Amino acid sequence: MNGGLLVAGTTSDAGKSVVTAGICRWLVRQGVKVAPFKAQNMSLNSFVTREGAEIGRAQAMQAQACRVEPTALMNPVLLKPGGERSSQVVLLGKPVGEMSARGYHGGRQRELLGTVLDCLAELRSTYDAVICEGAGSPAEINLRRTDIVNMGIARGARLPVLVVGDIDRGGVFASFFGTVALLSPEDQELVAGFLVNKFRGDVSLLEPGLDMLHGLTGRRTYGVLPFRHGLGIDEEDGLRVSLRGTVRESSTAPPVGEDVLRVAVCAIPLMSNFTDVDALAAEPGVVVRFVDRPEELADADLVVIPGTRGTVRALRWLRERGLADAIVRRAAEQRPVLGVCGGFQLLGEHIEDDVESRLGHVAGLGVLPVRVRFAPEKTLTRPVGEALGERVEGYEIHHGVADVTGGEPFLTDGGGHPLDGCRVGQTWGTHWHGSLESDGFRRAFLREVAAAAGRRFVPAADTSFAALREEQLDRLGDLIEQHADTDALRRLIESGAPQGLPFIPPGAPA
């Protein structure tokens, strides 16, 4: 096999990422050597590869579904929003500057088409199949001229296109038809068919509509995936989706001890890598909730301040909402607080920022004896260390350089020499993302939190976050295997879009 496929969607959040991961896991279980690919990703949730390249976390998750090591080739362009109108552009894993949306779509994006096609070609020369993920919708007619992630990459690499629609939102038939009808004849030739996602109920009631859709478009539906809870792993976007009041889904197992632990995550602006708390939510008896009001911290046993692409902006937001005062009070009362990356930085004494906000000297919350200076170069590493007597692995993605002037070191090299972070009483800070995925450390940390909070909580002795992630990926593979026409899907990947697909008017505007 030397095949490929582009998984597009009728909308953002239609399920492209998880469908792509599911197809990848299904293929690898069939003995196919497969890799994921997303030409351009806009996300605040990112990951660091072993060679020190920054890519979207969704592509790292998809690489895990393929049982391969993620590389920068799998996500050559990453856009990290710094506000409503500008983003940091990360090219082949390294930041190359800030750019406005108008500037990027006005010419820079099109210039990158050759680069992303070269990356895709390199992957296709190494793997039996490459499953590509689109972005947003391929029918964004205002952006088609410069598109490099949907029909631009499909046309450039002659990839068949499978369009995913979220039926849970309603209007899926109109979305499927309209998506095809707004594409040019050349683009329509590559749209092979549809995949219905998040269906609830009796599929037989849907089938007449699928037959009518086939009659209207000449394109078949390759599967109807049922709605499943807990499959939204490693979401891409922390900018547009409001997490106010959202509860991260936890393990269904009951608590081991007599009490649960309540974790409140401050939903700060430009929140990045909020997937850090997924490892906490995986623990039986740990309830993780995103909050944005000070009163919501009152009954929390642990408050987490996650990463952010705008540390100074997040500081201002915390102060405006009264959360800053509540956090400072918690720290003084020896009630547990954890700051990760940007959350660690804003807990310090002051910040010198001429890179992100360009506001120069800004006073921090003063909870930790740390001074932060933002450097033009970004730290991108995969460190290993020790904390609370346990091995810890993580990854770093930050411009801020921390000068720790007191307290206890958080993470050490195992010989007592500080590596990162700081602890004062029950307030902890670290630049390391992903540290809570280290099972032994997570359990030791939660025991300390429970003791400080006076909770009779006991972490489960056998919770393996890596095993739980594998189970989730297998569930995605099962969805494809059980609810998609896998024979037809495999033919599509191997042979491309069927010949003679009809044109659906009106097509793309001139």
Short mmCIF file of C-alpha atoms in Angstrom, two decimals:
data_model
loop_
_atom_site.label_atom_id
_atom_site.label_comp_id
_atom_site.label_asym_id
_atom_site.label_seq_id
_atom_site.Cartn_x
_atom_site.Cartn_y
_atom_site.Cartn_z
CA MET A 1 0.00 0.00 0.00
CA ASN A 2 1.15 3.52 -0.78
CA GLY A 3 -1.99 5.43 0.00
CA GLY A 4 -3.37 8.51 1.63
CA LEU A 5 -6.55 10.20 2.75
CA LEU A 6 -7.64 13.67 3.83
CA VAL A 7 -10.19 13.76 6.66
CA ALA A 8 -12.03 17.07 6.27
CA GLY A 9 -15.01 18.36 8.23
CA THR A 10 -18.16 20.36 7.68
CA THR A 11 -17.15 22.56 10.65
CA SER A 12 -14.50 22.98 13.28
CA ASP A 13 -14.90 20.42 16.07
CA ALA A 14 -16.77 18.00 13.80
CA GLY A 15 -14.48 15.24 15.05
CA LYS A 16 -11.67 15.29 12.47
CA SER A 17 -8.92 14.73 15.01
CA VAL A 18 -10.47 11.71 16.68
CA VAL A 19 -11.66 10.21 13.38
CA THR A 20 -8.14 10.57 11.99
CA ALA A 21 -6.73 8.91 15.11
CA GLY A 22 -9.34 6.14 14.86
CA ILE A 23 -8.49 5.40 11.22
CA CYS A 24 -4.79 5.39 12.14
CA ARG A 25 -5.30 2.93 15.00
CA TRP A 26 -7.54 0.68 12.85
CA LEU A 27 -4.92 0.60 10.08
CA VAL A 28 -1.98 -0.11 12.37
CA ARG A 29 -3.90 -3.03 13.88
CA GLN A 30 -4.22 -4.35 10.31
CA GLY A 31 -0.45 -4.33 9.98
CA VAL A 32 -0.26 -1.11 7.95
CA LYS A 33 2.64 1.23 8.62
CA VAL A 34 0.80 4.52 8.94
CA ALA A 35 1.52 8.14 9.92
CA PRO A 36 -0.67 11.18 10.64
CA PHE A 37 -0.32 14.58 8.99
CA LYS A 38 -1.81 18.02 9.40
CA ALA A 39 -0.31 20.67 7.16
CA GLN A 40 -1.39 23.62 9.30
CA ASN A 41 -2.76 23.55 12.80
CA MET A 42 -4.08 26.42 14.93
CA SER A 43 -3.79 25.35 18.53
CA LEU A 44 -2.62 26.38 21.97
CA ASN A 45 -2.21 22.73 22.95
CA SER A 46 1.19 21.68 21.68
CA PHE A 47 3.84 19.04 22.28
CA VAL A 48 7.62 18.72 21.95
CA THR A 49 9.07 15.91 19.86
CA ARG A 50 12.27 14.12 20.83
CA GLU A 51 14.25 16.27 18.39
CA GLY A 52 12.95 19.42 20.12
CA ALA A 53 10.27 20.44 17.62
CA GLU A 54 6.91 21.90 18.64
CA ILE A 55 3.81 20.39 17.02
CA GLY A 56 0.10 20.21 17.84
CA ARG A 57 -0.85 17.80 20.61
CA ALA A 58 -3.51 16.29 18.37
CA GLN A 59 -0.82 15.14 15.94
CA ALA A 60 1.26 13.74 18.81
CA MET A 61 -1.84 11.81 19.92
CA GLN A 62 -2.42 10.59 16.35
CA ALA A 63 1.22 9.46 16.15
CA GLN A 64 0.62 7.45 19.31
CA ALA A 65 -2.44 5.95 17.61
CA CYS A 66 -0.05 4.91 14.80
CA ARG A 67 2.45 3.59 17.37
CA VAL A 68 5.20 5.79 15.93
CA GLU A 69 7.27 8.62 17.35
CA PRO A 70 5.89 12.09 16.45
CA THR A 71 8.04 14.36 14.29
CA ALA A 72 7.83 17.88 12.91
CA LEU A 73 6.98 16.43 9.47
CA MET A 74 3.55 15.47 10.83
CA ASN A 75 2.58 19.10 11.54
CA PRO A 76 4.90 21.43 9.59
CA VAL A 77 2.93 24.63 10.33
CA LEU A 78 1.55 25.42 13.80
CA LEU A 79 -0.20 28.70 14.57
CA LYS A 80 -0.35 29.66 18.25
CA PRO A 81 -2.87 32.47 18.80
CA GLY A 82 -1.70 35.38 20.90
CA GLY A 83 -5.01 37.24 20.59
CA GLU A 84 -7.95 37.58 18.25
CA ARG A 85 -5.91 38.80 15.26
CA SER A 86 -2.35 37.50 15.56
CA SER A 87 -0.51 34.22 16.04
CA GLN A 88 2.99 32.95 16.54
CA VAL A 89 3.99 30.97 13.45
CA VAL A 90 5.87 27.75 14.20
CA LEU A 91 7.49 26.28 11.08
CA LEU A 92 8.93 22.76 11.16
CA GLY A 93 8.85 22.87 14.94
CA LYS A 94 10.53 26.26 15.50
CA PRO A 95 8.95 29.71 15.98
CA VAL A 96 9.64 32.08 13.10
CA GLY A 97 7.73 35.15 14.29
CA GLU A 98 4.35 36.73 15.01
CA MET A 99 1.96 37.46 12.18
CA SER A 100 -1.48 38.98 11.82
CA ALA A 101 -4.24 36.88 10.32
CA ARG A 102 -4.43 39.27 7.37
CA GLY A 103 -0.69 39.05 6.78
CA TYR A 104 -0.65 35.27 6.99
CA HIS A 105 -3.63 34.66 4.71
CA GLY A 106 -2.56 37.52 2.49
CA GLY A 107 0.43 35.69 1.07
CA ARG A 108 2.62 33.94 3.63
CA GLN A 109 0.35 30.89 3.85
CA ARG A 110 0.46 30.18 0.13
CA GLU A 111 4.24 30.39 0.17
CA LEU A 112 4.28 27.43 2.55
CA LEU A 113 2.42 25.05 0.22
CA GLY A 114 5.67 23.69 -1.22
CA THR A 115 7.04 23.07 2.27
CA VAL A 116 3.99 21.15 3.48
CA LEU A 117 3.81 19.12 0.26
CA ASP A 118 7.49 18.19 0.67
CA CYS A 119 6.82 17.05 4.25
CA LEU A 120 3.85 14.98 3.13
CA ALA A 121 5.87 13.44 0.28
CA GLU A 122 8.64 12.49 2.72
CA LEU A 123 6.14 10.78 5.01
CA ARG A 124 4.53 8.96 2.06
CA SER A 125 7.94 7.67 0.97
CA THR A 126 8.44 6.17 4.45
CA TYR A 127 4.98 4.88 5.39
CA ASP A 128 2.42 2.65 3.70
CA ALA A 129 -0.32 5.22 4.29
CA VAL A 130 -0.58 8.80 5.55
CA ILE A 131 -3.90 9.93 7.05
CA CYS A 132 -4.17 13.71 6.82
CA GLU A 133 -6.44 15.95 8.86
CA GLY A 134 -7.96 19.12 7.48
CA ALA A 135 -8.85 22.26 9.42
CA GLY A 136 -12.19 23.97 9.84
CA SER A 137 -14.15 23.37 6.64
CA PRO A 138 -12.89 22.96 3.05
CA ALA A 139 -15.78 25.21 1.96
CA GLU A 140 -14.33 28.36 3.52
CA ILE A 141 -14.53 30.12 0.16
CA ASN A 142 -12.95 33.32 1.48
CA LEU A 143 -9.71 31.42 2.22
CA ARG A 144 -9.60 28.91 -0.65
CA ARG A 145 -7.08 30.86 -2.74
CA THR A 146 -4.37 30.49 -0.11
CA ASP A 147 -5.49 27.18 1.43
CA ILE A 148 -2.75 24.67 2.25
CA VAL A 149 -4.55 22.43 4.74
CA ASN A 150 -7.81 21.32 3.08
CA MET A 151 -8.37 21.16 -0.68
CA GLY A 152 -5.04 22.86 -1.32
CA ILE A 153 -3.15 19.88 0.08
CA ALA A 154 -5.67 17.41 -1.41
CA ARG A 155 -5.18 18.89 -4.88
CA GLY A 156 -1.42 19.15 -4.47
CA ALA A 157 -1.03 15.51 -3.39
CA ARG A 158 -4.10 14.06 -5.20
CA LEU A 159 -5.65 12.81 -1.97
CA PRO A 160 -9.19 11.47 -1.72
CA VAL A 161 -11.28 13.46 0.76
CA LEU A 162 -13.66 12.10 3.40
CA VAL A 163 -15.94 14.78 4.90
CA VAL A 164 -16.92 14.32 8.57
CA GLY A 165 -20.13 15.86 9.89
CA ASP A 166 -21.25 16.21 13.51
CA ILE A 167 -24.90 15.14 13.48
CA ASP A 168 -25.24 16.06 17.16
CA ARG A 169 -25.26 19.73 16.09
CA GLY A 170 -28.10 19.20 13.62
CA GLY A 171 -28.24 20.05 9.93
CA VAL A 172 -25.75 17.42 8.89
CA PHE A 173 -27.36 16.70 5.47
CA ALA A 174 -27.38 20.38 4.53
CA SER A 175 -23.78 20.66 5.76
CA PHE A 176 -22.63 17.72 3.65
CA PHE A 177 -24.43 18.94 0.52
CA GLY A 178 -23.39 22.56 1.00
CA THR A 179 -19.76 21.66 1.60
CA VAL A 180 -19.52 19.87 -1.74
CA ALA A 181 -21.65 22.42 -3.64
CA LEU A 182 -19.35 25.31 -2.66
CA LEU A 183 -16.23 23.64 -4.09
CA SER A 184 -14.84 24.07 -7.57
CA PRO A 185 -15.24 21.19 -10.06
CA GLU A 186 -11.56 20.30 -9.60
CA ASP A 187 -11.97 20.13 -5.82
CA GLN A 188 -15.24 18.22 -6.03
CA GLU A 189 -13.51 15.48 -8.03
CA LEU A 190 -11.57 14.52 -4.90
CA VAL A 191 -14.46 14.51 -2.40
CA ALA A 192 -15.25 10.80 -2.24
CA GLY A 193 -17.96 10.80 0.41
CA PHE A 194 -19.07 11.38 3.96
CA LEU A 195 -18.77 10.07 7.51
CA VAL A 196 -21.45 10.83 10.09
CA ASN A 197 -20.09 11.43 13.60
CA LYS A 198 -21.73 11.47 17.07
CA PHE A 199 -24.99 9.77 16.08
CA ARG A 200 -27.48 8.89 18.81
CA GLY A 201 -30.34 6.48 18.25
CA ASP A 202 -31.47 3.97 15.63
CA VAL A 203 -29.32 4.07 12.49
CA SER A 204 -32.19 2.66 10.40
CA LEU A 205 -33.99 5.98 10.85
CA LEU A 206 -31.01 7.78 9.32
CA GLU A 207 -30.53 5.49 6.33
CA PRO A 208 -33.25 7.00 4.07
CA GLY A 209 -31.53 10.37 4.41
CA LEU A 210 -28.15 8.84 3.54
CA ASP A 211 -29.71 7.26 0.43
CA MET A 212 -31.18 10.61 -0.59
CA LEU A 213 -27.82 12.31 0.01
CA HIS A 214 -26.20 9.73 -2.27
CA GLY A 215 -28.81 10.46 -4.92
CA LEU A 216 -28.24 14.20 -4.66
CA THR A 217 -24.44 14.13 -4.65
CA GLY A 218 -23.41 10.81 -6.17
CA ARG A 219 -21.28 10.24 -3.08
CA ARG A 220 -21.69 7.50 -0.52
CA THR A 221 -21.49 7.59 3.27
CA TYR A 222 -18.61 5.49 4.57
CA GLY A 223 -19.94 5.06 8.09
CA VAL A 224 -22.08 6.33 10.95
CA LEU A 225 -20.13 6.60 14.19
CA PRO A 226 -22.18 6.53 17.40
CA PHE A 227 -21.84 9.16 20.11
CA ARG A 228 -19.32 8.11 22.76
CA HIS A 229 -18.37 9.94 25.95
CA GLY A 230 -14.74 10.58 26.80
CA LEU A 231 -13.24 10.48 23.28
CA GLY A 232 -12.25 14.16 23.05
CA ILE A 233 -8.62 13.53 23.88
CA ASP A 234 -5.97 16.20 23.28
CA GLU A 235 -8.28 18.92 22.00
CA GLU A 236 -6.67 21.40 19.67
CA ASP A 237 -8.12 24.74 20.59
CA GLY A 238 -8.02 26.52 23.91
CA LEU A 239 -8.85 29.96 22.45
CA ARG A 240 -12.35 29.64 21.04
CA VAL A 241 -13.86 27.00 23.31
CA SER A 242 -15.08 28.34 26.65
CA LEU A 243 -14.34 25.83 29.39
CA ARG A 244 -16.27 27.72 32.05
CA GLY A 245 -17.82 25.10 34.32
CA THR A 246 -16.60 22.20 32.18
CA VAL A 247 -15.80 19.04 34.11
CA ARG A 248 -13.03 16.88 32.71
CA GLU A 249 -14.34 13.34 32.48
CA SER A 250 -12.91 11.13 35.20
CA SER A 251 -12.44 7.42 35.59
CA THR A 252 -15.66 5.57 36.30
CA ALA A 253 -14.02 3.68 39.16
CA PRO A 254 -15.13 4.74 42.67
CA PRO A 255 -12.70 6.53 45.00
CA VAL A 256 -10.24 4.27 46.80
CA GLY A 257 -10.34 6.35 50.00
CA GLU A 258 -13.27 7.83 51.86
CA ASP A 259 -13.07 11.27 50.20
CA VAL A 260 -12.80 12.72 46.73
CA LEU A 261 -10.37 15.48 45.77
CA ARG A 262 -11.78 18.58 44.10
CA VAL A 263 -9.49 20.31 41.60
CA ALA A 264 -10.32 23.80 40.29
CA VAL A 265 -8.50 24.86 37.12
CA CYS A 266 -8.48 28.61 36.42
CA ALA A 267 -9.74 29.08 32.85
CA ILE A 268 -7.30 31.90 32.10
CA PRO A 269 -7.14 33.66 28.70
CA LEU A 270 -5.11 32.03 25.93
CA MET A 271 -4.94 28.88 28.04
CA SER A 272 -2.43 26.42 26.60
CA ASN A 273 -1.86 22.74 27.26
CA PHE A 274 -4.86 22.47 29.56
CA THR A 275 -4.60 18.74 28.76
CA ASP A 276 -2.06 18.68 31.62
CA VAL A 277 -4.98 18.10 34.01
CA ASP A 278 -6.26 15.05 32.13
CA ALA A 279 -3.92 12.87 34.17
CA LEU A 280 -5.57 14.18 37.35
CA ALA A 281 -9.04 13.52 35.94
CA ALA A 282 -7.99 9.94 35.18
CA GLU A 283 -7.54 9.22 38.90
CA PRO A 284 -10.54 7.58 40.61
CA GLY A 285 -11.97 10.07 43.08
CA VAL A 286 -10.47 13.22 41.51
CA VAL A 287 -12.98 15.73 40.12
CA VAL A 288 -11.49 18.36 37.79
CA ARG A 289 -13.47 21.49 36.95
CA PHE A 290 -12.64 24.70 35.06
CA VAL A 291 -13.62 27.88 36.89
CA ASP A 292 -13.53 31.65 36.43
CA ARG A 293 -14.91 33.07 39.71
CA PRO A 294 -13.18 33.39 43.11
CA GLU A 295 -16.03 31.74 45.02
CA GLU A 296 -15.45 28.59 42.99
CA LEU A 297 -12.06 28.18 44.64
CA ALA A 298 -13.54 28.02 48.13
CA ASP A 299 -14.20 24.27 48.28
CA ALA A 300 -11.31 23.25 46.02
CA ASP A 301 -8.64 21.02 47.51
CA LEU A 302 -6.20 22.00 44.75
CA VAL A 303 -6.16 25.04 42.47
CA VAL A 304 -4.29 24.70 39.18
CA ILE A 305 -3.18 27.68 37.11
CA PRO A 306 -2.38 26.21 33.69
CA GLY A 307 -0.14 27.39 30.89
CA THR A 308 -0.99 30.39 28.74
CA ARG A 309 0.30 32.17 25.64
CA GLY A 310 -0.28 35.46 27.45
CA THR A 311 1.13 35.40 30.99
CA VAL A 312 0.71 39.14 31.58
CA ARG A 313 -2.78 39.13 30.10
CA ALA A 314 -3.70 36.20 32.34
CA LEU A 315 -2.38 38.11 35.36
CA ARG A 316 -4.56 41.07 34.55
CA TRP A 317 -7.59 38.78 34.08
CA LEU A 318 -7.00 37.09 37.44
CA ARG A 319 -6.82 40.47 39.16
CA GLU A 320 -9.90 41.85 37.42
CA ARG A 321 -11.99 38.87 38.48
CA GLY A 322 -10.78 38.71 42.06
CA LEU A 323 -9.13 35.35 41.50
CA ALA A 324 -5.66 36.75 42.15
CA ASP A 325 -6.55 37.75 45.72
CA ALA A 326 -8.16 34.36 46.30
CA ILE A 327 -5.03 32.55 45.11
CA VAL A 328 -2.75 34.68 47.29
CA ARG A 329 -4.98 33.97 50.30
CA ARG A 330 -4.91 30.24 49.58
CA ALA A 331 -1.13 30.25 49.45
CA ALA A 332 -0.91 32.14 52.77
CA GLU A 333 -3.30 29.62 54.34
CA GLN A 334 -1.14 26.70 53.12
CA ARG A 335 -3.88 25.42 50.83
CA PRO A 336 -2.49 23.68 47.70
CA VAL A 337 -1.85 25.67 44.52
CA LEU A 338 -0.05 24.39 41.41
CA GLY A 339 1.16 26.67 38.62
CA VAL A 340 2.29 25.16 35.32
CA CYS A 341 4.42 27.08 32.80
CA GLY A 342 2.66 30.47 32.45
CA GLY A 343 0.79 29.67 35.67
CA PHE A 344 4.16 29.19 37.39
CA GLN A 345 5.50 32.46 35.99
CA LEU A 346 2.62 34.62 37.21
CA LEU A 347 2.97 33.21 40.75
CA GLY A 348 6.41 34.83 40.93
CA GLU A 349 7.52 38.24 42.17
CA HIS A 350 7.86 40.04 38.85
CA ILE A 351 7.99 39.47 35.11
CA GLU A 352 10.11 41.26 32.54
CA ASP A 353 8.23 40.78 29.27
CA ASP A 354 9.47 42.37 26.05
CA VAL A 355 8.39 39.35 23.96
CA GLU A 356 4.72 38.39 24.47
CA SER A 357 2.97 41.48 25.88
CA ARG A 358 5.93 43.84 25.40
CA LEU A 359 4.89 45.64 28.58
CA GLY A 360 8.27 45.40 30.25
CA HIS A 361 8.26 45.11 34.05
CA VAL A 362 5.04 43.68 35.51
CA ALA A 363 4.47 42.69 39.14
CA GLY A 364 3.51 39.05 39.68
CA LEU A 365 1.38 37.61 42.47
CA GLY A 366 4.45 37.38 44.73
CA VAL A 367 3.61 33.90 46.03
CA LEU A 368 6.84 32.24 44.87
CA PRO A 369 10.40 33.70 45.08
CA VAL A 370 10.84 33.70 41.30
CA ARG A 371 11.77 36.40 38.80
CA VAL A 372 10.91 35.77 35.17
CA ARG A 373 12.51 37.27 32.08
CA PHE A 374 11.06 36.55 28.66
CA ALA A 375 13.73 35.57 26.13
CA PRO A 376 13.30 35.85 22.34
CA GLU A 377 14.30 32.19 21.98
CA LYS A 378 11.78 29.55 22.97
CA THR A 379 12.77 26.67 25.24
CA LEU A 380 11.69 23.38 23.65
CA THR A 381 12.92 20.33 25.55
CA ARG A 382 11.87 16.89 26.85
CA PRO A 383 13.44 16.81 30.35
CA VAL A 384 13.58 13.96 32.85
CA GLY A 385 14.05 14.39 36.59
CA GLU A 386 12.77 13.51 40.02
CA ALA A 387 10.26 14.94 42.48
CA LEU A 388 8.90 13.60 45.76
CA GLY A 389 11.18 10.60 45.32
CA GLU A 390 9.63 9.64 41.99
CA ARG A 391 10.85 9.78 38.38
CA VAL A 392 9.23 12.55 36.33
CA GLU A 393 9.12 13.08 32.57
CA GLY A 394 7.79 16.23 30.94
CA TYR A 395 8.22 18.72 28.14
CA GLU A 396 8.93 22.46 28.12
CA ILE A 397 7.48 25.11 25.77
CA HIS A 398 8.14 28.66 26.98
CA HIS A 399 9.91 31.96 26.40
CA GLY A 400 10.07 32.79 30.10
CA VAL A 401 13.34 32.14 31.93
CA ALA A 402 12.86 31.72 35.69
CA ASP A 403 15.41 32.89 38.26
CA VAL A 404 14.47 31.05 41.46
CA THR A 405 15.82 32.90 44.51
CA GLY A 406 14.37 30.84 47.37
CA GLY A 407 12.02 28.12 48.47
CA GLU A 408 12.61 24.45 47.75
CA PRO A 409 13.37 23.06 44.30
CA PHE A 410 10.39 21.28 42.77
CA LEU A 411 12.14 19.02 40.24
CA THR A 412 15.70 17.79 40.67
CA ASP A 413 18.16 15.63 38.78
CA GLY A 414 17.87 12.84 41.35
CA GLY A 415 21.01 13.93 43.13
CA GLY A 416 19.36 16.88 44.80
CA HIS A 417 20.46 19.44 42.21
CA PRO A 418 17.58 21.68 41.07
CA LEU A 419 16.31 21.29 37.52
CA ASP A 420 13.13 23.33 37.46
CA GLY A 421 10.44 24.98 39.49
CA CYS A 422 9.96 26.00 43.06
CA ARG A 423 7.92 25.10 46.12
CA VAL A 424 6.99 27.24 49.11
CA GLY A 425 4.71 25.53 51.61
CA GLN A 426 1.81 24.13 49.61
CA THR A 427 2.37 26.31 46.54
CA TRP A 428 4.15 24.60 43.67
CA GLY A 429 5.35 25.88 40.31
CA THR A 430 7.02 24.25 37.30
CA HIS A 431 7.61 24.88 33.61
CA TRP A 432 7.21 21.17 32.88
CA HIS A 433 4.07 20.18 31.02
CA GLY A 434 3.02 16.54 31.20
CA SER A 435 4.68 15.86 34.56
CA LEU A 436 1.43 14.55 36.05
CA GLU A 437 1.38 11.78 33.46
CA SER A 438 4.21 10.15 35.45
CA ASP A 439 2.15 7.80 37.59
CA GLY A 440 4.37 7.52 40.66
CA PHE A 441 4.88 11.27 40.92
CA ARG A 442 1.18 12.00 40.38
CA ARG A 443 0.23 9.65 43.23
CA ALA A 444 2.86 11.15 45.55
CA PHE A 445 1.71 14.68 44.68
CA LEU A 446 -1.96 13.84 45.30
CA ARG A 447 -1.10 12.30 48.65
CA GLU A 448 0.54 15.58 49.67
CA VAL A 449 -2.45 17.57 48.41
CA ALA A 450 -4.87 15.33 50.30
CA ALA A 451 -2.88 15.65 53.52
CA ALA A 452 -2.74 19.44 53.24
CA ALA A 453 -6.46 19.61 52.41
CA GLY A 454 -7.42 17.29 55.26
CA ARG A 455 -9.06 14.84 52.87
CA ARG A 456 -9.11 11.08 53.38
CA PHE A 457 -8.30 10.56 49.75
CA VAL A 458 -6.12 7.67 48.61
CA PRO A 459 -4.78 7.53 45.03
CA ALA A 460 -5.34 4.21 43.28
CA ALA A 461 -2.22 2.08 43.23
CA ASP A 462 -2.72 0.77 39.71
CA THR A 463 -3.82 3.77 37.62
CA SER A 464 -1.63 3.97 34.53
CA PHE A 465 -2.24 7.08 32.45
CA ALA A 466 -0.36 5.59 29.49
CA ALA A 467 -2.53 2.47 29.60
CA LEU A 468 -5.70 4.56 29.83
CA ARG A 469 -4.58 6.56 26.78
CA GLU A 470 -3.98 3.32 24.88
CA GLU A 471 -7.46 2.14 25.83
CA GLN A 472 -8.94 5.38 24.48
CA LEU A 473 -7.07 5.03 21.21
CA ASP A 474 -8.24 1.43 20.88
CA ARG A 475 -11.81 2.62 21.43
CA LEU A 476 -11.34 5.01 18.52
CA GLY A 477 -10.03 2.17 16.38
CA ASP A 478 -13.00 0.05 17.43
CA LEU A 479 -15.42 2.79 16.32
CA ILE A 480 -13.96 2.73 12.82
CA GLU A 481 -13.75 -1.05 12.65
CA GLN A 482 -17.31 -1.59 13.90
CA HIS A 483 -19.20 1.32 12.37
CA ALA A 484 -17.42 2.23 9.11
CA ASP A 485 -17.28 0.30 5.84
CA THR A 486 -13.63 -0.58 6.29
CA ASP A 487 -13.32 -2.46 2.98
CA ALA A 488 -14.52 0.62 1.10
CA LEU A 489 -12.37 2.89 3.28
CA ARG A 490 -9.29 0.83 2.56
CA ARG A 491 -9.97 0.95 -1.20
CA LEU A 492 -10.33 4.71 -0.93
CA ILE A 493 -6.98 5.04 0.85
CA GLU A 494 -5.23 2.73 -1.62
CA SER A 495 -6.79 3.85 -4.91
CA GLY A 496 -8.01 7.41 -4.42
CA ALA A 497 -11.37 9.00 -5.10
CA PRO A 498 -13.72 7.13 -7.46
CA GLN A 499 -13.71 8.30 -11.06
CA GLY A 500 -16.68 10.14 -12.52
CA LEU A 501 -18.07 11.77 -9.38
CA PRO A 502 -20.72 14.28 -10.47
CA PHE A 503 -20.38 18.04 -10.17
CA ILE A 504 -22.83 19.63 -7.71
CA PRO A 505 -23.77 23.21 -8.66
CA PRO A 506 -23.19 26.04 -8.09
CA GLY A 507 -19.55 25.30 -7.25
CA ALA A 508 -17.09 27.81 -5.91
CA PRO A 509 -17.66 31.49 -6.76
CA ALA A 510 -15.26 33.01 -9.24
#
